[in-house]
Coordinates of C-alpha atoms in Angstrom, one line a residue:
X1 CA 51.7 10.6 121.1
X2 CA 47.6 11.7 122.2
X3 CA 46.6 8.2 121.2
X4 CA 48.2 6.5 123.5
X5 CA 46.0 8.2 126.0
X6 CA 42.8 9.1 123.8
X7 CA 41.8 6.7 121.8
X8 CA 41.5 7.4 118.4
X9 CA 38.2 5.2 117.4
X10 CA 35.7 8.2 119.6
X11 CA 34.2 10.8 117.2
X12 CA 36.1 13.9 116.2
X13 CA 35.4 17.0 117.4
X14 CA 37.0 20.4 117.6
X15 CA 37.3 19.9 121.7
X16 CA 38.5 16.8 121.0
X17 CA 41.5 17.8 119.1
X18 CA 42.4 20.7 121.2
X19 CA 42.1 18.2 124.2
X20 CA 44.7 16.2 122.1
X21 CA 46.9 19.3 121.9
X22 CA 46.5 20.2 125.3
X23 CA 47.9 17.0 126.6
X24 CA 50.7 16.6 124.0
X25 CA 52.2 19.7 125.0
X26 CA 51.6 19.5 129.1
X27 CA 53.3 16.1 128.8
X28 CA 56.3 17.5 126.8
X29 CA 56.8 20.0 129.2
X30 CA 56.2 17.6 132.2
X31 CA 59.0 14.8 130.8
X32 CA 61.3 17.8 129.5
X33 CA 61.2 19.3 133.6
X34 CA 61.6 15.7 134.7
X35 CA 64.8 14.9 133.1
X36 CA 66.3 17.9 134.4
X37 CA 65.4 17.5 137.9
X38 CA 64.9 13.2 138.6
X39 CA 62.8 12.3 141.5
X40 CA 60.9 15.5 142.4
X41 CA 58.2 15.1 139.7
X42 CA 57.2 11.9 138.7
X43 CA 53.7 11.9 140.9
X44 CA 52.7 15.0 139.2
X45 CA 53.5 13.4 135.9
X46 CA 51.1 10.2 136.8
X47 CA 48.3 12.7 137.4
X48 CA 49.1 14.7 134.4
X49 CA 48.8 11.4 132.8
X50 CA 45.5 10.5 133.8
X51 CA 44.4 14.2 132.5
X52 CA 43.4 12.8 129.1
X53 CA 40.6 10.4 130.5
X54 CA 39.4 13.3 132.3
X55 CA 39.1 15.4 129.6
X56 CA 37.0 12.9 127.6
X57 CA 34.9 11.7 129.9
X58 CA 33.5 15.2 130.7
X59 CA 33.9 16.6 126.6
X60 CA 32.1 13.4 125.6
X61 CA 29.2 14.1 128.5
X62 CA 29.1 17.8 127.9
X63 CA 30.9 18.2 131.4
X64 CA 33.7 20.1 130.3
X65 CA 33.1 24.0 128.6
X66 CA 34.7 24.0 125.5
X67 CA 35.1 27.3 126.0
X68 CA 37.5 26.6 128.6
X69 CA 39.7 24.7 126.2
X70 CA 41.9 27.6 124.4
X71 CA 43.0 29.2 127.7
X72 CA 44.4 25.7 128.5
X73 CA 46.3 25.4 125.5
X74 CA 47.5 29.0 125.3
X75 CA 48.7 27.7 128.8
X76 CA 49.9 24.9 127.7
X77 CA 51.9 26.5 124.7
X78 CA 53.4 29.3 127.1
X79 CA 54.9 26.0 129.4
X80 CA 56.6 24.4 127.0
X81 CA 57.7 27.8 125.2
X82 CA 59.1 29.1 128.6
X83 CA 60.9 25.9 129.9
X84 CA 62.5 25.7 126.4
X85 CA 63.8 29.1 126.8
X86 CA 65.1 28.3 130.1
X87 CA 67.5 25.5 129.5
X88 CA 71.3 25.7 128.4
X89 CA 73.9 24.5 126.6
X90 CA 75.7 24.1 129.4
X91 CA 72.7 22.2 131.0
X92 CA 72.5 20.3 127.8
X93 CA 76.3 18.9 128.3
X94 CA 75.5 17.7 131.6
X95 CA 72.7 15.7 130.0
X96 CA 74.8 14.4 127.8
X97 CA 77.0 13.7 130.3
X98 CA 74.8 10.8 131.9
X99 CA 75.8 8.8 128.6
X100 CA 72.0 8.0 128.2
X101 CA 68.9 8.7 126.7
X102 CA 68.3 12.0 128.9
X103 CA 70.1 14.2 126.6
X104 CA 67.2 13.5 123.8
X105 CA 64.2 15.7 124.9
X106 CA 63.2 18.1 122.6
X107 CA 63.7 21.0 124.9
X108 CA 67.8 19.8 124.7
X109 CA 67.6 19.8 120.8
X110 CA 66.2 23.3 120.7
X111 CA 68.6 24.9 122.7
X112 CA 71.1 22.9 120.0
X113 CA 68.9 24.2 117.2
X114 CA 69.1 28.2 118.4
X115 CA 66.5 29.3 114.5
X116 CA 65.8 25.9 114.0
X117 CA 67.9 25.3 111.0
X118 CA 69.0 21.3 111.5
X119 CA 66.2 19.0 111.3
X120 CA 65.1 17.4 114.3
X121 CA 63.2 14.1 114.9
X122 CA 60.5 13.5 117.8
X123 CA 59.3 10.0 118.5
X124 CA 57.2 8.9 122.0
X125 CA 58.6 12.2 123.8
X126 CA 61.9 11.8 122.9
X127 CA 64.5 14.0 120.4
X128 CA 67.4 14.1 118.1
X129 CA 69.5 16.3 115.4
X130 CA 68.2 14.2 112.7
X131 CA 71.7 12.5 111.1
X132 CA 70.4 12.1 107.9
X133 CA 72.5 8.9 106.1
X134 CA 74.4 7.3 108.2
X135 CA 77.4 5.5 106.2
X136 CA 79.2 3.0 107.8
X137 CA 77.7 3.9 111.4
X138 CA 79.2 6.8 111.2
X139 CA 77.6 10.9 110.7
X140 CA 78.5 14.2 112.0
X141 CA 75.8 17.6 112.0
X142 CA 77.8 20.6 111.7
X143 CA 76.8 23.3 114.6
X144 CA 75.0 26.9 114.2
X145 CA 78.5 28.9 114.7
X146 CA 77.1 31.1 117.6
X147 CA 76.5 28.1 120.0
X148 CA 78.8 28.1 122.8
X149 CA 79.2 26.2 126.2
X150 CA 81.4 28.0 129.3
X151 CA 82.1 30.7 126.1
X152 CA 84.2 28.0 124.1
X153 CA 82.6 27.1 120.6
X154 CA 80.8 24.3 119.9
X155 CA 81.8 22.9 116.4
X156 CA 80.0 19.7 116.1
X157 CA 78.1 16.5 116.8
X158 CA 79.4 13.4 115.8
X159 CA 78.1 9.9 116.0
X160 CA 80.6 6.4 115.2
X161 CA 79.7 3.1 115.7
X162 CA 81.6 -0.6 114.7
X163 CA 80.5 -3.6 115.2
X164 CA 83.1 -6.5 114.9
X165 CA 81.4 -9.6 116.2
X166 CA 83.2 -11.7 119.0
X167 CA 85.6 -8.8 119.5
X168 CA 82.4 -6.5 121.1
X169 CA 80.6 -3.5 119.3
X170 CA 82.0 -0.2 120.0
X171 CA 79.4 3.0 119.5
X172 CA 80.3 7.1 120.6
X173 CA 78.3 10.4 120.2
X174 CA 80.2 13.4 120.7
X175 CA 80.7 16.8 120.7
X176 CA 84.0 18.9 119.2
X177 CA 84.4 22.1 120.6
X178 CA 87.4 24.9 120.2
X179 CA 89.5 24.5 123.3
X180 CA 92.9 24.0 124.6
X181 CA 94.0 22.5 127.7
X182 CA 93.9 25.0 130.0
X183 CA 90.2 26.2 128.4
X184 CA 89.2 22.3 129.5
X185 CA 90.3 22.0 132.6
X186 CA 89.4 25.9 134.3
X187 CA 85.7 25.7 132.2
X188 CA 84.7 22.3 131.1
X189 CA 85.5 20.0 133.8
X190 CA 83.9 21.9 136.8
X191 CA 80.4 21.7 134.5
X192 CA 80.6 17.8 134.7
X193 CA 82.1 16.9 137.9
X194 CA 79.7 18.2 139.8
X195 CA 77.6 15.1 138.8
X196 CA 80.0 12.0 139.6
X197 CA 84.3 13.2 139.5
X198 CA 86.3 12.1 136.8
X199 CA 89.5 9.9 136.6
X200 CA 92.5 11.6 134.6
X201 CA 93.6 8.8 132.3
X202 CA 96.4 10.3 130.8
X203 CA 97.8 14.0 130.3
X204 CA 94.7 15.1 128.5
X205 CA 92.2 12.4 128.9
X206 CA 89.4 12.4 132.0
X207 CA 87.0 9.8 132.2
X208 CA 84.1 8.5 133.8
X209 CA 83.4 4.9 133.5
X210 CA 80.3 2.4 134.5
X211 CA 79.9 -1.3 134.1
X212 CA 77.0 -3.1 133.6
X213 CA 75.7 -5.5 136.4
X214 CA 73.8 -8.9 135.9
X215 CA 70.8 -6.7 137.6
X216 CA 70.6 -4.2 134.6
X217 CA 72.0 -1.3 136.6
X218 CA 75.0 0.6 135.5
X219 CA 77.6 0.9 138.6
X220 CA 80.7 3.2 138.9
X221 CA 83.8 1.5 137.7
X222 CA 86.8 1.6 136.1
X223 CA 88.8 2.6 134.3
X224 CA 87.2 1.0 131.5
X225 CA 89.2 -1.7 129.7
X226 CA 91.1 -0.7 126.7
X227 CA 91.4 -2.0 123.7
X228 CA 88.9 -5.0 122.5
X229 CA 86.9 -6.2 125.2
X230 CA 84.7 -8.6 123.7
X231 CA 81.2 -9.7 124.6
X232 CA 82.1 -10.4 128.4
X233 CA 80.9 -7.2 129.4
X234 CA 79.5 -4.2 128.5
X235 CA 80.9 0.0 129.2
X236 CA 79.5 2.6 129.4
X237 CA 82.0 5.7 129.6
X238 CA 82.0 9.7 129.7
X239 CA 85.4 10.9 128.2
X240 CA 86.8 14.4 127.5
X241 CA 90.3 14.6 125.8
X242 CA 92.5 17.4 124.4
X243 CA 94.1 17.9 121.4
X244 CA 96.9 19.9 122.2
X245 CA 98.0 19.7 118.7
X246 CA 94.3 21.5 117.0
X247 CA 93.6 22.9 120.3
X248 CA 90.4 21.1 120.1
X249 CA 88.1 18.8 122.6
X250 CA 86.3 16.3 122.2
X251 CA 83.3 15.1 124.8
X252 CA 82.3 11.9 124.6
X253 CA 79.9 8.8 125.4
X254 CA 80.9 5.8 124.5
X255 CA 79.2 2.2 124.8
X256 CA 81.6 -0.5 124.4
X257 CA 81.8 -4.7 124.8
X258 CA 78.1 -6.6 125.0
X259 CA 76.2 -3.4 123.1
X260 CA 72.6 -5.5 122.2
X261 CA 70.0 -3.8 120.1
X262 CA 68.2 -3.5 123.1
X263 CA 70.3 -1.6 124.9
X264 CA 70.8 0.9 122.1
X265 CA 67.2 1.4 121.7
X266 CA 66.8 2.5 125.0
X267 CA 69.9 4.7 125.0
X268 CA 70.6 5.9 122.1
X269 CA 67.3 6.8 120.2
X270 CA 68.8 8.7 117.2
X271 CA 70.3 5.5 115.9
X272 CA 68.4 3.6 113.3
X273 CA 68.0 0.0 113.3
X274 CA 69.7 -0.6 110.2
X275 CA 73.1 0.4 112.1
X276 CA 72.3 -2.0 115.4
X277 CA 75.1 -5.0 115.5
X278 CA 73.5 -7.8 113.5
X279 CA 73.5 -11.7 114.6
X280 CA 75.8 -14.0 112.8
X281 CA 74.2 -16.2 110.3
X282 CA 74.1 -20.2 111.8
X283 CA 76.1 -22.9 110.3
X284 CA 78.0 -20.4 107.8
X285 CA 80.5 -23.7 108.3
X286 CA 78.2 -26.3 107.6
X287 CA 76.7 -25.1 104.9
X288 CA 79.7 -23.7 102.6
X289 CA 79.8 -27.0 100.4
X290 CA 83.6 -28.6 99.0
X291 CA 83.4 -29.1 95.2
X292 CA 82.4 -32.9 95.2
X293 CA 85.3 -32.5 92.1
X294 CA 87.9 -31.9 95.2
X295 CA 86.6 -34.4 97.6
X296 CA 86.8 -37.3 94.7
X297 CA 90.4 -36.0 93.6
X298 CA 91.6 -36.7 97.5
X299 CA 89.6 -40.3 98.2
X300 CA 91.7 -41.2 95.1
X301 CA 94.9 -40.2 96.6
X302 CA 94.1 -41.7 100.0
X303 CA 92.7 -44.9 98.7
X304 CA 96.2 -46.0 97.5
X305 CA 97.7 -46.5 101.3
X306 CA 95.7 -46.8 104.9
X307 CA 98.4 -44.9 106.1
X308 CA 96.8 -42.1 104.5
X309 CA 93.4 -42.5 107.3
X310 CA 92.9 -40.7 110.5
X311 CA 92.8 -43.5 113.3
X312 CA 91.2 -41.8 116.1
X313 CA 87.5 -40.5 116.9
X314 CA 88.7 -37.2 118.8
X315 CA 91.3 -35.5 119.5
X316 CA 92.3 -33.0 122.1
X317 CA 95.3 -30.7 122.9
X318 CA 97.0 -27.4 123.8
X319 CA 99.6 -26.0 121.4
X320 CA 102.4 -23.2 122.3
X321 CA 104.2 -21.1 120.1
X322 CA 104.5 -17.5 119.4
X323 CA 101.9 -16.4 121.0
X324 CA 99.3 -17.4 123.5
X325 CA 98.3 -20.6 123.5
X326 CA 95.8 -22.5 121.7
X327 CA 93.7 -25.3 122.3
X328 CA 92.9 -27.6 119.3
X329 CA 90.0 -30.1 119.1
X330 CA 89.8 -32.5 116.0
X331 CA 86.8 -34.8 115.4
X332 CA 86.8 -37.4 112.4
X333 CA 84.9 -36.8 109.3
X334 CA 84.9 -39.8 107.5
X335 CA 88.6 -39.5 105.9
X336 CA 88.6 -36.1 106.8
X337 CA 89.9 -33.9 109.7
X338 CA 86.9 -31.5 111.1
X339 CA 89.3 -29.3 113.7
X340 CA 88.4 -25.9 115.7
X341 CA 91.5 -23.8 116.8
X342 CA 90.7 -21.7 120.1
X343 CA 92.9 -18.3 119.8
X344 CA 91.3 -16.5 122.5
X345 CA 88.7 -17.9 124.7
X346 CA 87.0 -14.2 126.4
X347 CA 87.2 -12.9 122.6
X348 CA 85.7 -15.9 120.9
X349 CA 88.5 -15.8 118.5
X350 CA 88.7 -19.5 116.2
X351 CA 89.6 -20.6 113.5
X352 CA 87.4 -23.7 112.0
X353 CA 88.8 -25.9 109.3
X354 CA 88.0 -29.3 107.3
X355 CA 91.1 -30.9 106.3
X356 CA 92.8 -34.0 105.3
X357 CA 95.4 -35.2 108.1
X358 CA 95.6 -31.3 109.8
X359 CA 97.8 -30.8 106.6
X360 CA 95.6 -29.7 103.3
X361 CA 92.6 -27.9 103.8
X362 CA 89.5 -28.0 102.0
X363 CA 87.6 -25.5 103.6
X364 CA 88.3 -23.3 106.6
X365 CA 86.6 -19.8 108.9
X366 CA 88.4 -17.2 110.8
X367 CA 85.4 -16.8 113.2
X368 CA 85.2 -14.0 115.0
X369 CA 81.0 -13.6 115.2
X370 CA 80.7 -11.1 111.9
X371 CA 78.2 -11.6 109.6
X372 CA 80.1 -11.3 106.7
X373 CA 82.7 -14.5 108.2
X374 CA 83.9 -15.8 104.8
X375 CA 84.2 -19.4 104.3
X376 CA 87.0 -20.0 102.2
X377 CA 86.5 -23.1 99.7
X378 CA 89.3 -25.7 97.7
X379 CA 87.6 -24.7 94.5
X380 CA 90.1 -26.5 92.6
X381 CA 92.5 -29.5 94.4
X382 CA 95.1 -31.9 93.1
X383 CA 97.2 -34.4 95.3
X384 CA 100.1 -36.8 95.2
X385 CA 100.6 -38.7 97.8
X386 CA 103.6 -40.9 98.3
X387 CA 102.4 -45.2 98.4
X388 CA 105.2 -45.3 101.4
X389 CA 107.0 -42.9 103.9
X390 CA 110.8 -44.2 103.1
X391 CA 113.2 -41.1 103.3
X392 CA 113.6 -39.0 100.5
X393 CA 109.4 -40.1 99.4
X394 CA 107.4 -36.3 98.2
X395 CA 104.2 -35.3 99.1
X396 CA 102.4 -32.6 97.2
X397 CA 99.4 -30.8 97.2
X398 CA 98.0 -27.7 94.6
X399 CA 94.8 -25.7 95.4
X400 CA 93.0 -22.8 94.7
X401 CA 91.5 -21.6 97.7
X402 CA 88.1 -18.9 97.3
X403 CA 86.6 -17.2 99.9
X404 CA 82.7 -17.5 99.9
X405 CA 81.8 -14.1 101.6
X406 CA 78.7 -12.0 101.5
X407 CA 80.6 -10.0 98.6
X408 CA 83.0 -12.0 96.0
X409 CA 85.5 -12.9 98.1
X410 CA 89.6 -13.0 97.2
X411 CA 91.3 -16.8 95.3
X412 CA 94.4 -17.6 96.8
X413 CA 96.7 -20.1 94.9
X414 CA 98.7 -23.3 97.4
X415 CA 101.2 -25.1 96.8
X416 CA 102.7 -27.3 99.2
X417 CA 105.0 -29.7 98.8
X418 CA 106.7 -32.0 101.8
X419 CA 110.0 -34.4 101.6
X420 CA 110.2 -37.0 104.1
X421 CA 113.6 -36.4 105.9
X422 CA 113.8 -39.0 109.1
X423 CA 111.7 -40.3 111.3
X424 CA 111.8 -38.9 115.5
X425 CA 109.9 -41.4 118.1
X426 CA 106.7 -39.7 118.7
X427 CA 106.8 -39.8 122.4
X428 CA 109.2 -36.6 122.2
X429 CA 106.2 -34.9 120.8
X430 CA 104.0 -35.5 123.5
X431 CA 104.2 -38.3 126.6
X432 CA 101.2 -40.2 125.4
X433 CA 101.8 -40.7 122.0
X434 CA 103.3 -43.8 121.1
X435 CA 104.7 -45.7 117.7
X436 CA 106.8 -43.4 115.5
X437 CA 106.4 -40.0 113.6
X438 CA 107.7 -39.1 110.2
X439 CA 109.4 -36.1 109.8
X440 CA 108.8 -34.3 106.6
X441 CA 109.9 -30.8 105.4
X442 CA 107.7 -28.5 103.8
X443 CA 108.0 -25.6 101.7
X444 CA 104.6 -23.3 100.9
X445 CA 106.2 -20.0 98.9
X446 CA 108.6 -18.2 101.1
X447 CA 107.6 -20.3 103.9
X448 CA 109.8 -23.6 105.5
X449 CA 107.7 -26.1 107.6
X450 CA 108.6 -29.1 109.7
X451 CA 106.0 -31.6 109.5
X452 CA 105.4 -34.6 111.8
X453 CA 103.2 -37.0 110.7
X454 CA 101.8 -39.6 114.0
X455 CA 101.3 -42.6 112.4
X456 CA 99.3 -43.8 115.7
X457 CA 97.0 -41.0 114.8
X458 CA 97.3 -40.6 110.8
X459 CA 97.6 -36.5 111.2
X460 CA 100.2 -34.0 110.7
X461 CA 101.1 -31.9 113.7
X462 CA 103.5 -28.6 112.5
X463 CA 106.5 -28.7 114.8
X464 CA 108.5 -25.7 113.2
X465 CA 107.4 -22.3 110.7
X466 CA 110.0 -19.9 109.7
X467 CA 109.4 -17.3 107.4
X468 CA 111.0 -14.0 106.6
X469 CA 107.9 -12.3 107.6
X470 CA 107.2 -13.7 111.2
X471 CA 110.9 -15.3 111.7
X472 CA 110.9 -19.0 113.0
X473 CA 108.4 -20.4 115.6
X474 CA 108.6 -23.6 117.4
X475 CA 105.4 -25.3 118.6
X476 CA 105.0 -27.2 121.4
X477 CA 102.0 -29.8 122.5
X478 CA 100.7 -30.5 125.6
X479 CA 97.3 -32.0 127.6
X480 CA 96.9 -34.5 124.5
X481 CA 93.8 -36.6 124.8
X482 CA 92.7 -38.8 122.6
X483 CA 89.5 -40.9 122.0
X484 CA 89.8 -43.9 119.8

């Protein structure tokens, strides 16, 4: 930490170096009082800052007595040895409390560390129980037994993090101790709500939640939203619960929803970079390549009837059925379909596909903004298409479908095959559209499908599913717009 203050290119001497010593440890003591008592010492700590230049100046002009040097460190050593002694557990909980990066200061991992037997880190001032390998974001450090806060047990310290793209990164450190309800209420949550109160959630939940402003300051909300909350905002929330079951409780921080490396490097220090949320790679999509073997075997097919070819630049709409809805937009390719499927705009939930005529896909993405999306490819593709539409004409499709992930990804085998049954004017389908639409019933395994094929638009739109799985779903379209 020294050279940040002394630079390291002037000759070494002994002075020098116990000058170096000096300052580490008056600043460690000066940030470690700081963080416990905010806004009554930060213009000492400038002046202590300016000590190092000080120091030099008058060592390198024979200003300073070097005699005068030990007593400043033994003073210096008895600082930082006495403040250390002085703080808590307790006092170390209401750090922790604050959900931020004021519950790393070496003086809070030594009163954690009671014969120093976990290994701690120290970088730039600030300190953590050293997790060791962190698998899957996640680690917990197992407690020296005699620690205790308000005389309940402290068991552990455990640290979780998930990442899941669009959906919003979710990351927690907290502590486990041995307590029942009654334990949690009379002793625990007097210590913390002396700082800000907290909000009982539930029977054994208590919570303290802040949002994160446009101005980069944290503000008093809440309750936080449950479940995923996506990238729309970002949490930050102090949370004891109750296991009435273990008679355990857990204390918590938690930073949910927009969590950028940024903001965990300035709040959660203990957390390597290799467990930060990671950026998606670009054009996943555009670069996952169809087999040119699959994109011959279907300009075959289509090449026997126009009928076959999308007649439209860009299309538009909003599909109900089962669920929310979902707005589709479909752009021509050439003789293919290139469509995006909006499932849940605040999430950035989509599906992505290249298909021929919305029917038989050739490559398609669940996107939810992971890195490890996987592209799933027609490796393998054969088609039969009927030369008219007549009732009783069969369409049919076979494909092996493999997904191109970061890892090997799973084959799935298609087989579709569609019977034209009648033929429905398409205007019942949607106002605008005009000219007729061919019914056709489909049959994928277990799975029945009624098909309507726009021959204004040369595309498919599903108007039935039914499965023994989900049960039968109707669709229905609305806020068509199309560009021809």
């Amino acid at each position: 930490m020294y050279h940040q203050y002394i630079p390291l290119f002037r000759p070494f001497s002994p002075g020098l170096a116990l000058a170096r010593e000096i300052v580490n440890r008056f600043l460690g003591c000066g940030n470690s009082i700081a963080s416990h008592f905010p806004g009554h010492f930060e213009m000492g700590l400038a002046n202590l800052r300016t000590f190092p230049l000080i120091m030099e100046t008058r060592l390198m002009t024979r200003l300073f007595p070097h005699r005068v040097l030990i007593p400043m460190l033994v003073l210096s050593t008895c600082c930082h040895s006495a403040f250390a002694r002085t703080v808590s557990v307790e006092q170390v909980l209401r750090d922790f409390s604050r959900c931020d990066d004021s519950f790393f200061t070496p003086a809070n991992m030594a009163a954690l560390n009671p014969g120093a037997t976990l290994a701690v880190r120290t970088v730039k001032g600030r300190a953590w129980l050293d997790w060791g390998e962190m698998r899957n974001k996640e680690a917990e450090i197992t407690l020296p037994k005699r620690l205790e806060v308000a005389g309940l047990p402290l068991r552990s310290l455990i640290s979780r993090g998930k990442d899941i793209g669009n959906l919003g990164a979710y990351y927690s450190w907290e502590f486990v101790l041995e307590a029942d309800r009654q334990a949690a209420e009379s002793k625990l949550l007097p210590l913390f709500e002396a700082a800000a109160p907290l909000s009982r959630l539930k029977q054994d939940v208590y919570a303290r939640s802040e949002s994160l402003g446009q101005d980069g300051q944290w503000r008093q909300d809440g309750p936080a939203p449950t479940g995923l909350m996506g990238k729309q905002q970002t949490w930050r929330e102090f949370q004891v619960s109750v296991d009435q079951m273990l008679d355990l409780t857990t204390i918590k921080c938690s930073l949910m929803g927009n969590v950028t490396p940024a903001l965990l490097m300035q709040h959660r220090p203990d957390i390597p970079a290799t467990q930060y949320p990671v950026a998606v790679p670009p054009l996943r999509f555009e670069r996952s390549a169809v087999p040119v073997s699959s994109l011959q075997t279907l300009d075959a097919a289509v090449a026997r009837n126009s009928v076959w070819r999308p007649k439209f630049s860009r299309l538009r709409y909003v599909v109900t059925g089962g669920g929310a809805p979902q707005i589709v937009t479909m752009t021509r390719e050439g003789q293919l379909i290139d469509s995006t499927t909006l499932y849940d705009e605040s999430l950035g939930l989509s599906e992505r596909r290249l298909s021929w005529a919305n029917l038989i896909p050739l490559k398609s993405m669940f996107d939810y903004g992971m890195p490890d999306n996987a592209v799933s490819i027609a490796e393998t593709l054969s088609v039969e298409l009927p030369r008219d539409l007549s009732p009783g004409s069969v369409l049919t499709y076979r494909s092996r479908l493999q997904e191109q992930a970061v890892q090997k990804g799973g084959e799935e085998d298609v087989r579709r095959q569609c019977k034209s049954s009648g033929v429905l004017a398409a205007h019942r389908i949607h106002p605008s559209l005009n000219g007729e639409a061919v019914l056709m019933n489909c049959e994928t395994g277990d799975a029945q499908e009624q098909q309507a094929y726009i021959m204004e638009l040369g595309i498919f739109l599903p108007l039935m599913h039914r499965s023994q799985k989900t049960g039968q779903t109707e669709y229905r379209y609305s806020d068509l717009n199309v560009e021809k």
